[in-house]
Short mmCIF file of C-alpha atoms in Angstrom, two decimals:
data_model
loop_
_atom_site.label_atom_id
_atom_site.label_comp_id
_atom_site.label_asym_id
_atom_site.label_seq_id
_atom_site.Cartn_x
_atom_site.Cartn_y
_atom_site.Cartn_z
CA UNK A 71 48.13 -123.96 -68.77
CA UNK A 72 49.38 -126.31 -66.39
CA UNK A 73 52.52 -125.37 -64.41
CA UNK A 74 54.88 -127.46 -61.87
CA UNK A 75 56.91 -126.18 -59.04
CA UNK A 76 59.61 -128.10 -57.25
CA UNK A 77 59.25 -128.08 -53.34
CA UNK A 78 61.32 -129.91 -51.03
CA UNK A 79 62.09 -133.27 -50.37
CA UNK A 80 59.32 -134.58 -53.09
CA UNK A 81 60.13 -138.10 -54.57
CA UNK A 82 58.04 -139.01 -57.27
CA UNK A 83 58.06 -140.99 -60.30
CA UNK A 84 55.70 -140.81 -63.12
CA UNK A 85 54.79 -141.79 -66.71
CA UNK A 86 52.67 -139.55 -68.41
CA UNK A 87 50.50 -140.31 -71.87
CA UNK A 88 48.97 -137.19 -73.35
CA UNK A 89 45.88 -138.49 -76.19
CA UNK A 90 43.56 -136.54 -78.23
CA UNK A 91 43.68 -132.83 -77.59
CA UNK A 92 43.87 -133.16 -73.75
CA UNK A 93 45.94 -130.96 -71.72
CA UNK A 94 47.63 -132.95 -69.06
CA UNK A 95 47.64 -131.23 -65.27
CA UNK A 96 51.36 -131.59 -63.59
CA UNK A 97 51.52 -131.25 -60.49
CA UNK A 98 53.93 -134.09 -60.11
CA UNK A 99 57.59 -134.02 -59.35
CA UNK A 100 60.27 -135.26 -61.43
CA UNK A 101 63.31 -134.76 -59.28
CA UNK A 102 65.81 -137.91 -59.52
CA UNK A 103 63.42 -139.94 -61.57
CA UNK A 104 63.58 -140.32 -65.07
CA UNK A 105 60.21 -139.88 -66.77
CA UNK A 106 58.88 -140.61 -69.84
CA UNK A 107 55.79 -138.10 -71.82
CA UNK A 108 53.98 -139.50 -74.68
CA UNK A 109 52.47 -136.64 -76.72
CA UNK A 110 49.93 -138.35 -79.17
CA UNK A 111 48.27 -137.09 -82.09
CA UNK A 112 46.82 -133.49 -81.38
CA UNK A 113 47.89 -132.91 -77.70
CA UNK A 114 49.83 -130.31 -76.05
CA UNK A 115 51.74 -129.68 -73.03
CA UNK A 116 53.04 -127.06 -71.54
CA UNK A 117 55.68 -127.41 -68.33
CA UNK A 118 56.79 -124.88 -66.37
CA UNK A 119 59.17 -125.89 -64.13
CA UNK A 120 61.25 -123.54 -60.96
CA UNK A 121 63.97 -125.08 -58.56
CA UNK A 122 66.24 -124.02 -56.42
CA UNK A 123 67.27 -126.73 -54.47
CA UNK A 124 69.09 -129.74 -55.90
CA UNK A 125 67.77 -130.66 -58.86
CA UNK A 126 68.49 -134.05 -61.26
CA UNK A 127 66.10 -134.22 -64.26
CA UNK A 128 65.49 -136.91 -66.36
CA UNK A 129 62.57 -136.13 -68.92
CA UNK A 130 62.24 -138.11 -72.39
CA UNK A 131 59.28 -136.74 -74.16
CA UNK A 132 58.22 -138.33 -77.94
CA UNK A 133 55.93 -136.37 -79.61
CA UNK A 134 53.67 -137.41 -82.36
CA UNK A 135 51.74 -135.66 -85.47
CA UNK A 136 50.49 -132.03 -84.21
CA UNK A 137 51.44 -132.66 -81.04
CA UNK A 138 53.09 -129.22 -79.36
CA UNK A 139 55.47 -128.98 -75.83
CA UNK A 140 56.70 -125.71 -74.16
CA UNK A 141 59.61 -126.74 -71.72
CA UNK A 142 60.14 -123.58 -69.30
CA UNK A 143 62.60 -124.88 -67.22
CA UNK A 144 64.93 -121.98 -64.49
CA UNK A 145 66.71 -122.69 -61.45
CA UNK A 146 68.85 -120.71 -58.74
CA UNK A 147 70.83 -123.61 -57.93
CA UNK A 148 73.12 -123.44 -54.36
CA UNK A 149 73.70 -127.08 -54.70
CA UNK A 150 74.01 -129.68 -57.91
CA UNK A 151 71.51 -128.72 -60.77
CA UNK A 152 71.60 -131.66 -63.44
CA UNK A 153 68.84 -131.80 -65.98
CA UNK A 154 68.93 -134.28 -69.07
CA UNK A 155 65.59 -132.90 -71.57
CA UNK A 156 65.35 -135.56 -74.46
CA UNK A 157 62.77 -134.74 -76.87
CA UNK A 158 61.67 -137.44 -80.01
CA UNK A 159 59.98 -136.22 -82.94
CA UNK A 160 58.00 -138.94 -84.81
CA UNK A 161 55.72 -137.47 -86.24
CA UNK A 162 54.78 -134.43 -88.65
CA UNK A 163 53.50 -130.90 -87.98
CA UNK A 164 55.62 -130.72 -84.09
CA UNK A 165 56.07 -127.90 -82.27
CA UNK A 166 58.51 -127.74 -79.88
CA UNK A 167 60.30 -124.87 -77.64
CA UNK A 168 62.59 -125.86 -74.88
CA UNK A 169 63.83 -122.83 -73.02
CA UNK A 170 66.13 -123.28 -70.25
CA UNK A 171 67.79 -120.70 -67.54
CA UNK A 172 69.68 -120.96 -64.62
CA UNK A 173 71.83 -119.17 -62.13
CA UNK A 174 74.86 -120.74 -60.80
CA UNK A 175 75.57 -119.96 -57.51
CA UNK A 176 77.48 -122.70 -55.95
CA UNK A 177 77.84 -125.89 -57.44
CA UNK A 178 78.24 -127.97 -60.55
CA UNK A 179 75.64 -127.35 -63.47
CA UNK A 180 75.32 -129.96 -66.17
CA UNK A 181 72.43 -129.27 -68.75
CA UNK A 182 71.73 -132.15 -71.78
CA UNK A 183 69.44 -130.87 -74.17
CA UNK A 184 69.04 -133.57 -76.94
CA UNK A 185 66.81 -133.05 -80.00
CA UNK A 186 65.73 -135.77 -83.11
CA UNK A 187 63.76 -135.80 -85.75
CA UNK A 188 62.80 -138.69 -88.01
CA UNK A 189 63.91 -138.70 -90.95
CA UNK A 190 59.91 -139.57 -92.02
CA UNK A 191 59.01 -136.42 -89.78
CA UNK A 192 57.96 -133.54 -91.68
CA UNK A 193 57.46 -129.82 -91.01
CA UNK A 194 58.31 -129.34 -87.84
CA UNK A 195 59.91 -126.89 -85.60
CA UNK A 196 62.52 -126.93 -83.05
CA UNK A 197 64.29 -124.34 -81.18
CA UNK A 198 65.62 -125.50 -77.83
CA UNK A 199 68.28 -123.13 -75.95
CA UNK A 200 69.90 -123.03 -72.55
CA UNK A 201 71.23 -120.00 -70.43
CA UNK A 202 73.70 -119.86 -67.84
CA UNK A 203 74.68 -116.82 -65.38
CA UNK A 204 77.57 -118.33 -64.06
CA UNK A 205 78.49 -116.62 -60.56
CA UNK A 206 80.97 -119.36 -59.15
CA UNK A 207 84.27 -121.27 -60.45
CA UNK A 208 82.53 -124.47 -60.55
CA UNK A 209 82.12 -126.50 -63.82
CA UNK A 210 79.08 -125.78 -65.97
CA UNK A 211 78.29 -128.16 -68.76
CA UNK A 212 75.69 -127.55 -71.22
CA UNK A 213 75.25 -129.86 -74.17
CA UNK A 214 72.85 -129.24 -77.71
CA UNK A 215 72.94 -132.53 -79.61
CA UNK A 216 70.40 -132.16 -82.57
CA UNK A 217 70.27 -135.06 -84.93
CA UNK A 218 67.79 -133.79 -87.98
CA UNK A 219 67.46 -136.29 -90.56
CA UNK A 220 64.83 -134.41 -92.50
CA UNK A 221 65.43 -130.88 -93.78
CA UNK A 222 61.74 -129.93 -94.64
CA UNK A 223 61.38 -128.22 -91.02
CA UNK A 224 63.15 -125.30 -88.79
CA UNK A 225 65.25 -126.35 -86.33
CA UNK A 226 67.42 -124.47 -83.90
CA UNK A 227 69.57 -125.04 -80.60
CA UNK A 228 72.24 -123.16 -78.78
CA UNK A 229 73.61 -122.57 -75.33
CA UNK A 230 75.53 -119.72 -73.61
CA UNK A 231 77.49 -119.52 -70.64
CA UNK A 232 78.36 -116.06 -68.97
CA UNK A 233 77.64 -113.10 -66.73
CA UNK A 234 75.27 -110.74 -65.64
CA UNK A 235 75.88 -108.20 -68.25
CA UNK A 236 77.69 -104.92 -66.65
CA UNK A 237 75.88 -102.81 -68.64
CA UNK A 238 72.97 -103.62 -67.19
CA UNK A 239 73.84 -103.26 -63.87
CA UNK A 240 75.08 -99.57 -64.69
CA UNK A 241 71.83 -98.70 -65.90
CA UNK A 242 70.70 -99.83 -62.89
CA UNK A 243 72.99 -97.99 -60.34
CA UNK A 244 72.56 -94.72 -62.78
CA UNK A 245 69.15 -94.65 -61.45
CA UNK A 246 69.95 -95.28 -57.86
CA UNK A 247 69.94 -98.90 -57.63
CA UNK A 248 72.79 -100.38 -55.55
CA UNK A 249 75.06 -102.91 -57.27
CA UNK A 250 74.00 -106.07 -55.53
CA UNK A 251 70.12 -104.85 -55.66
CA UNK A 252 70.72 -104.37 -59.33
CA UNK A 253 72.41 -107.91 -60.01
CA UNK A 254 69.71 -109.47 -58.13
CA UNK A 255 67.13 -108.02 -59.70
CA UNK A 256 68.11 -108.70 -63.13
CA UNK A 257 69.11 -112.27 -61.91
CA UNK A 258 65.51 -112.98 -61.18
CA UNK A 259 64.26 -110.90 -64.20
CA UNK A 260 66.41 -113.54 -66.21
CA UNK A 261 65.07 -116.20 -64.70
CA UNK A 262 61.19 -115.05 -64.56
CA UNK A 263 61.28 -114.30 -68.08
CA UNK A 264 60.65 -117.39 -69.51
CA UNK A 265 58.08 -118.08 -67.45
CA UNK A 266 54.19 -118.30 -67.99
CA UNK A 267 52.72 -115.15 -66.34
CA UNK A 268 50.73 -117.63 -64.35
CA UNK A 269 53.52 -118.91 -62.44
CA UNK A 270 55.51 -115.62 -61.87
CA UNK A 271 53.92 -114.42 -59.06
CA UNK A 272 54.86 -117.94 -56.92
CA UNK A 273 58.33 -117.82 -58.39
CA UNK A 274 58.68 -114.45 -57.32
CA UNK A 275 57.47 -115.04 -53.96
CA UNK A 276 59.79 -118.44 -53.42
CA UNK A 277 62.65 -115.75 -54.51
CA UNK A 278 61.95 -113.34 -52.21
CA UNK A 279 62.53 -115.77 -49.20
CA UNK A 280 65.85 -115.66 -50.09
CA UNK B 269 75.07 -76.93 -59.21
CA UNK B 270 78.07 -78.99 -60.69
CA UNK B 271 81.52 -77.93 -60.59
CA UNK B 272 84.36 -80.14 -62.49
CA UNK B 273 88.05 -79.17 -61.56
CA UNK B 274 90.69 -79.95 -63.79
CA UNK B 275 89.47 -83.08 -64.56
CA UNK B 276 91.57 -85.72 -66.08
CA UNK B 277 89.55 -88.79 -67.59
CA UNK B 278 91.30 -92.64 -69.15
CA UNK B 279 89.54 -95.06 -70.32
CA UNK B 280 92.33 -98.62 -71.32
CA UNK B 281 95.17 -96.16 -70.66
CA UNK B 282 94.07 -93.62 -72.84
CA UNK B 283 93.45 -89.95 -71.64
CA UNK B 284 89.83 -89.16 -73.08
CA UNK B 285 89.57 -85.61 -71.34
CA UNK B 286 92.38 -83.84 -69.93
CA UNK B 287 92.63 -80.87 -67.24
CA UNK B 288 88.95 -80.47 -67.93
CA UNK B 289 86.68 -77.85 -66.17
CA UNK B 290 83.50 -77.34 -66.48
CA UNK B 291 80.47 -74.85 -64.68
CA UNK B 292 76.88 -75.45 -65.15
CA UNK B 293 74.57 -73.05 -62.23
CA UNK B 294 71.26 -73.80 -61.27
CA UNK B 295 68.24 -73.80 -63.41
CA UNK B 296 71.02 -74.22 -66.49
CA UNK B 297 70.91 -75.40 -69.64
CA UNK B 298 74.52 -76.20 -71.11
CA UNK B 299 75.46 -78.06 -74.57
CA UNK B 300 78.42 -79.33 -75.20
CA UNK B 301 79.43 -80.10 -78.72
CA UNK B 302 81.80 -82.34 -80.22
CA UNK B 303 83.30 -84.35 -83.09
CA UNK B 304 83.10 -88.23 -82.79
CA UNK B 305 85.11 -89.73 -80.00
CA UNK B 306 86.19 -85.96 -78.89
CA UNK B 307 84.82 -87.28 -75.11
CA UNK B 308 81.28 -85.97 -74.61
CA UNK B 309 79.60 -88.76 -73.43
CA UNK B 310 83.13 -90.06 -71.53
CA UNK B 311 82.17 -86.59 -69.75
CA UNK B 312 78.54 -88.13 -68.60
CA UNK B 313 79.93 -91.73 -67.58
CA UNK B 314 82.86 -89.59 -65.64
CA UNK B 315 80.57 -87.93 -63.67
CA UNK B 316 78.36 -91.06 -62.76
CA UNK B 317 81.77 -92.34 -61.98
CA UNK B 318 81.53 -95.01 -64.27
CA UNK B 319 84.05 -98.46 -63.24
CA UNK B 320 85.90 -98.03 -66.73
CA UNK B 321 87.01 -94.57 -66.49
CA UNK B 322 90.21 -93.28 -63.87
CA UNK B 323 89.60 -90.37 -62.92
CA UNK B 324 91.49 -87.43 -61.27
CA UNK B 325 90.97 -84.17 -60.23
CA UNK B 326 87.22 -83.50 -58.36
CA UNK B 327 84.07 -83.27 -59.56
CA UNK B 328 81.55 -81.00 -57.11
CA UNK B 329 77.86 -81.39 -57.02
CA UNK B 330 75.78 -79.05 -54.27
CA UNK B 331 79.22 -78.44 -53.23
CA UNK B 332 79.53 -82.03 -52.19
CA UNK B 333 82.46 -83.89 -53.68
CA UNK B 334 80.74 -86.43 -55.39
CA UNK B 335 84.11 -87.38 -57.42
CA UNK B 336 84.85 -91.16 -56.22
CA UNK B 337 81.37 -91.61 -55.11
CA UNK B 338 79.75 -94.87 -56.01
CA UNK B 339 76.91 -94.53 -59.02
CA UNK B 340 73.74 -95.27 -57.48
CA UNK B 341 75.04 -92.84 -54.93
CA UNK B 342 75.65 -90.09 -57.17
CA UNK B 343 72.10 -90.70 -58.93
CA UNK B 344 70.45 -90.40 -55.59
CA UNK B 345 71.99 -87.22 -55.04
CA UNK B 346 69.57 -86.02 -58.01
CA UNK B 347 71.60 -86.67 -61.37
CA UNK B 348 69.86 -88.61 -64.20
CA UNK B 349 71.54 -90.33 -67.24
CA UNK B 350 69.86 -90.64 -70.30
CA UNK B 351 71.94 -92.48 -72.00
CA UNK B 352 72.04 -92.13 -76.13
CA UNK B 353 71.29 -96.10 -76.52
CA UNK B 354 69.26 -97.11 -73.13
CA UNK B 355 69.99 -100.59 -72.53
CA UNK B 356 67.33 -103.41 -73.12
CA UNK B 357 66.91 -105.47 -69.90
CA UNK B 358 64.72 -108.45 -70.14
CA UNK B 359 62.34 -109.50 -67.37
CA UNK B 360 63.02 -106.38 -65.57
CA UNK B 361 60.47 -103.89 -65.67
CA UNK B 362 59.92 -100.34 -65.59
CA UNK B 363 57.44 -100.70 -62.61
CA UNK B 364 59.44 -102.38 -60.68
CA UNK B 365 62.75 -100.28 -61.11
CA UNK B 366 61.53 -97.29 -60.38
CA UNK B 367 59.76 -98.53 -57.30
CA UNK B 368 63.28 -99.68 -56.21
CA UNK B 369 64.80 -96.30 -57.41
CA UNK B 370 62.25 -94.10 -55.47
CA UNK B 371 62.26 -96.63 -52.82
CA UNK B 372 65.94 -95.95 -51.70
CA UNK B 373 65.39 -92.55 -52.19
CA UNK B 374 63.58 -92.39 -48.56
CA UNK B 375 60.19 -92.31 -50.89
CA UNK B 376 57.33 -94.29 -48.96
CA UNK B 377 54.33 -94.74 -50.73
CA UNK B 378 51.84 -98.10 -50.91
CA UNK B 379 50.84 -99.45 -54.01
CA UNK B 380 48.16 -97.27 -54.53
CA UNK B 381 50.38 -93.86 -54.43
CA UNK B 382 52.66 -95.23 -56.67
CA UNK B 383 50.44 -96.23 -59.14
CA UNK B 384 48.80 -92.43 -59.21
CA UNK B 385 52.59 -91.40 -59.18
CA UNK B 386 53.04 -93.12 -62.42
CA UNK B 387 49.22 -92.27 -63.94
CA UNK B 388 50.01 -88.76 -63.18
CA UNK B 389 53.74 -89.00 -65.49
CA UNK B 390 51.41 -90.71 -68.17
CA UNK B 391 48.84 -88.15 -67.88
CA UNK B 392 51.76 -84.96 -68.11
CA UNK B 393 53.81 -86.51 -70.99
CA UNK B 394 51.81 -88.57 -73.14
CA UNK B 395 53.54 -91.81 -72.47
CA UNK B 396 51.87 -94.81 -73.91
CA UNK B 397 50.46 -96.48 -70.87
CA UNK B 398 52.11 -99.82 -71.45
CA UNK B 399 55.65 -99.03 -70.92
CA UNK B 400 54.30 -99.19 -67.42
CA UNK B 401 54.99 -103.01 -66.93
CA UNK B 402 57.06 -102.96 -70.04
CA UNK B 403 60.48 -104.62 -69.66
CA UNK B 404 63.17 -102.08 -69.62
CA UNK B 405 63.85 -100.72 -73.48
CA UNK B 406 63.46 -104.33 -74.46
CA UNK B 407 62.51 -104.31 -78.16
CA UNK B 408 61.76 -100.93 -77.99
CA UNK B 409 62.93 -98.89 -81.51
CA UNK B 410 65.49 -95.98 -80.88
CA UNK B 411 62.78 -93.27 -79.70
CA UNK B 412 60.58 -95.43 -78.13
CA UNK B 413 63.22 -96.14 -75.40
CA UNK B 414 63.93 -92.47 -75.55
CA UNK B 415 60.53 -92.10 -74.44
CA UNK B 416 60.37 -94.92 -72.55
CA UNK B 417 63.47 -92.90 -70.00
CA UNK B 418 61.16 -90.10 -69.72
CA UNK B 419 58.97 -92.64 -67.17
CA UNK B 420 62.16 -92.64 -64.56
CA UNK B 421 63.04 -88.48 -65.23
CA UNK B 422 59.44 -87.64 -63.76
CA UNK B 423 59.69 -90.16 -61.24
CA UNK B 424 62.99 -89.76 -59.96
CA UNK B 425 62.66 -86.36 -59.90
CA UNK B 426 66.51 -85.48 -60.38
CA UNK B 427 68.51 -81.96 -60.58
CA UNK B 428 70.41 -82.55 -62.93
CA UNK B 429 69.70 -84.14 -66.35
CA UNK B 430 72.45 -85.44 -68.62
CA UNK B 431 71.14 -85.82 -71.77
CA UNK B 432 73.62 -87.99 -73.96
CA UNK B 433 73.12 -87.73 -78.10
CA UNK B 434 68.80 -87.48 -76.91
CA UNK B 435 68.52 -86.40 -80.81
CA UNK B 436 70.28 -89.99 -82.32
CA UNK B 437 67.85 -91.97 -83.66
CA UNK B 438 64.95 -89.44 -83.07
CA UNK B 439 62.85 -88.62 -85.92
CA UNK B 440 61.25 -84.95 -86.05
CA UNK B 441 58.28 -85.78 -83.96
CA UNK B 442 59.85 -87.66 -81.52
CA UNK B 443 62.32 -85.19 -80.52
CA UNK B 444 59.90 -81.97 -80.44
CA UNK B 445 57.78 -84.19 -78.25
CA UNK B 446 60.59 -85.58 -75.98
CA UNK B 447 62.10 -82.29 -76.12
CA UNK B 448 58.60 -80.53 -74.67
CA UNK B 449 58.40 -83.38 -71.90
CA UNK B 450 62.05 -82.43 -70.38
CA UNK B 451 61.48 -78.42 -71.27
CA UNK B 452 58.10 -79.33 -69.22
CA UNK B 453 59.85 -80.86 -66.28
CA UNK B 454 62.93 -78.46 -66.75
CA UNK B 455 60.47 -75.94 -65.91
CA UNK B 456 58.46 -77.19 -63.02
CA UNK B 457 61.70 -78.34 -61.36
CA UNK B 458 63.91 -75.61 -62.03
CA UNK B 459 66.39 -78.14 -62.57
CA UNK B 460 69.77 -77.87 -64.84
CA UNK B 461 70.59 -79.42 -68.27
CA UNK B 462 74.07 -80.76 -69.67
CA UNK B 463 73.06 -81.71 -73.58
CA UNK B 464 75.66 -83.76 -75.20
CA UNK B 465 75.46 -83.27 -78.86
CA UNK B 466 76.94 -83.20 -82.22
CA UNK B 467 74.28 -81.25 -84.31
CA UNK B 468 72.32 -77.70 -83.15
CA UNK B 469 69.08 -79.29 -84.09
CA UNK B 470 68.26 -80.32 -80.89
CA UNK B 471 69.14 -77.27 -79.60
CA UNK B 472 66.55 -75.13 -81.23
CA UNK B 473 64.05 -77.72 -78.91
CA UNK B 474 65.73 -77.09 -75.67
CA UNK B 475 67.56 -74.15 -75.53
CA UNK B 476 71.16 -73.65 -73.82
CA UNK B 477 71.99 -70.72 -72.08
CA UNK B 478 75.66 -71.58 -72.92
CA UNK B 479 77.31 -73.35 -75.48
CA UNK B 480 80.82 -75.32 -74.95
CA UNK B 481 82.90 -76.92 -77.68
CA UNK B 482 85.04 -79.93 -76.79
CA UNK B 483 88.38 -79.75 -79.00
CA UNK B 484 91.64 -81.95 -78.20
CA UNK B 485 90.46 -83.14 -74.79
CA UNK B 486 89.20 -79.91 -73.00
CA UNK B 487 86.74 -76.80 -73.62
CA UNK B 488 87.84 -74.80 -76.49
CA UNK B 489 84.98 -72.58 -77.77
CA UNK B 490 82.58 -71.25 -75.54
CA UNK B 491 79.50 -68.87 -76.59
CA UNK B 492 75.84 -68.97 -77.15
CA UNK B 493 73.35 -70.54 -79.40
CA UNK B 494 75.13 -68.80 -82.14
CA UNK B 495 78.12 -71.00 -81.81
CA UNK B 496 76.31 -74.27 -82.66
CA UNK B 497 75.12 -72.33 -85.47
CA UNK B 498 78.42 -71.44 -86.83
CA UNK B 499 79.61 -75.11 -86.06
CA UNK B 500 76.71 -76.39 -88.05
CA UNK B 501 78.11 -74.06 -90.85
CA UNK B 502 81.88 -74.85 -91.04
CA UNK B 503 81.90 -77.67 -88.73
CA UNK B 504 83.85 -78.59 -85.82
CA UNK B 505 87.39 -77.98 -87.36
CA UNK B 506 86.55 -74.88 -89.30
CA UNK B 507 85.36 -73.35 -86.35
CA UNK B 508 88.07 -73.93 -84.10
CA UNK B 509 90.17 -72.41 -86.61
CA UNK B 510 88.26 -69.36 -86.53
CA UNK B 511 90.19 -66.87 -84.78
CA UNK B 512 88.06 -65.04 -81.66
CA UNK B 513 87.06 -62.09 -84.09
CA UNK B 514 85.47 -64.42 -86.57
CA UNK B 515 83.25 -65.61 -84.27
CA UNK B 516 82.18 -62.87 -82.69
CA UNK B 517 80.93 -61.83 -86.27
#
């Protein structure tokens, strides 16, 4: 499991080729680069990826026959968050599961999450989905393009926009929790929870600084 | 214990309960019945002083005025909601929200305590170890979350349980075992009881010394056990119709 946080002030660019079954180790940074991941035949890749500084992602990630990604991507942004995930299918038998949260705290969000399949490209599957708590008036756009040109596969996006749900923070004062404990705790429960266990524990501690 | 004074409850400019009072001592167990939407479980959130309800009139707890309190306040001073359909919270878990819960109680304890304070409720109840680090309720079936609530009773150690619809979407087992688990802590604790329900059946589990029936926004009926009974017979508006004599048959 390989997982990637973002620290500050880390410039970086990088083109990464996954081949034959290996498991690529990132401990590289994207922010304001574009990169490019080749997934060949067989390989898989996993990223987990935390920030809470500004943030601008640009990832484009093919993936060929068998080839699997897991995109964990959450942020707590207090500044610009803008993160453009393009993933390529050209191949058969892909598995692919972009998950993507984020709190908005201060400033402009804009999330592109762009999906295609080959019309050649058989059985695969596709769910990619994006997540916004939204506690500011500033502009928050998330975009889903799927193009599927092939129909012998599952394939699903969406994206939601909101609030922490009030519910949820009642349950959470009912059992003594005060209101801004409550909404911070289920703010970083949002966040964590599409996260590899392996990574929590950092993430949690980077929150706690806070 | 708790003492509501002509209590007058809205919810979107609606009155829900109206002039309501209500009694319930120490070491009580009260039911209060009620058709569908007749304000039973308004009655809970009203008393946890829930943002969507107005209120008037004054609810005492202790003989502290707990009416326009804030939630988490009135939960500290030793009430606990168990909701009818505990909310599902994702990436939150149990663990951790009761260690925040007992935490601003004044509770200090290291790691180690707490983890023997939770062993101990698994040991007492028969909880599944695993809702431990479980997720709050999250795809939990209807008495599993039931269950799952019992985790925060024991270690919140409260006064005062609300128990809102506990037998909805309970089968048999579940609720006798639920039902012994509260009975259990009702016991050690001495602690009072407010069941919310529609149906007598889980009265015959946990047994009220009184029995209240809400009708057109306020107590109507009052008795003992034998009043669910009879409501269980001819219902909610056959019994109201009943005049005093009838019931007392």
């Amino acid at each position: 499991m390989n997982s990637l946080l973002i620290g500050k002030d880390c410039n970086l660019s990088k083109n990464i080729i996954v081949e034959n079954k290996s498991i690529i180790s990132l401990l590289d940074i994207f922010d304001k680069h574009k990169t490019h991941i080749i997934l060949k035949e067989n390989s898989s890749l996993t990223i987990n990826l935390f920030s809470k500084k500004a943030f601008d992602l640009d990832i484009k990630i093919d993936l060929y026959d068998n080839s699997k990604l897991i995109v964990n991507s959450s942020f707590i942004n207090n500044d610009y968050h803008k993160e453009i995930i393009d993933v390529n299918l050209l191949g058969s038998n892909i598995n692919v599961f972009v998950n993507v949260r984020g709190i908005n705290n201060k400033s402009d969000v804009q999330i592109i999450l762009n999906g295609s399949n080959k019309s050649e490209s058989k059985n695969n599957i596709f769910h990619e989905y994006a997540k916004v708590i939204n506690n500011t008036n500033s502009k928050n756009i998330l975009i889903p393009n799927l193009l599927v040109d092939n129909y012998t596969g599952i394939f699903n996006h969406g994206v939601s926009i909101g609030h922490i749900n009030e519910k949820n923070i009642f349950y959470l004062e009912s059992k003594g929790i005060e209101r801004n404990k409550a909404k911070k705790m289920l703010e970083n429960g949002f966040i964590l929870s599409v996260m590899d266990e392996n990574i929590k524990e950092k993430i949690k501690a980077m929150l706690k600084e806070d | 214990m708790l003492n509501i004074k002509n209590l007058t409850v809205k919810a979107n400019d609606k009155i829900i309960l109206d002039n309501f009072n209500l009694s319930v001592k120490s070491n009580e167990v009260v039911a209060i019945m009620g058709k569908n939407g007749s304000g039973k479980s308004t009655l809970c959130k009203a008393i946890l002083n829930h943002p969507d309800y107005k209120k008037k009139g004054t609810i005492l707890f202790n003989g502290e005025d707990i009416t326009n309190l804030k939630t988490d306040e009135i939960s500290k001073k030793g009430i606990y909601y168990l909701m009818q359909s505990p909310t599902e919270i994702e990436g939150v878990t149990n663990a951790s929200y009761i260690k925040e819960a007992r935490k601003v109680r004044g509770i200090k304890e290291d790691v180690f305590q707490f983890n023997k304070v939770l062993n101990d409720i698994i040991e007492t109840t028969g909880i599944d170890k695993k809702y431990i680090h479980h997720n709050i309720n999250e795809r939990l079936s209807g008495g599993e979350k039931k269950k799952n609530e019992l985790l925060g009773l024991y270690a919140l150690s409260p006064s005062l349980i609300l128990l809102d619809e506990l037998d909805s979407g309970l089968d048999i087992d579940s609720l006798k075992s639920i039902s012994k688990a509260i009975n259990e802590y009702r016991k050690k604790t001495k602690s009072s009881i407010i069941i919310i329900t529609h149906h007598d059946s889980i009265l015959s589990y946990i047994k009220p010394d009184m029995v209240h029936v809400i009708w057109d926004k306020n107590i109507k009926l009052s008795g003992d056990l034998s009043l669910a009974k009879k409501i269980e017979k001819q219902g909610f508006s056959g019994t109201i119709n009943m005049t005093r004599s009838d019931l007392d048959e």
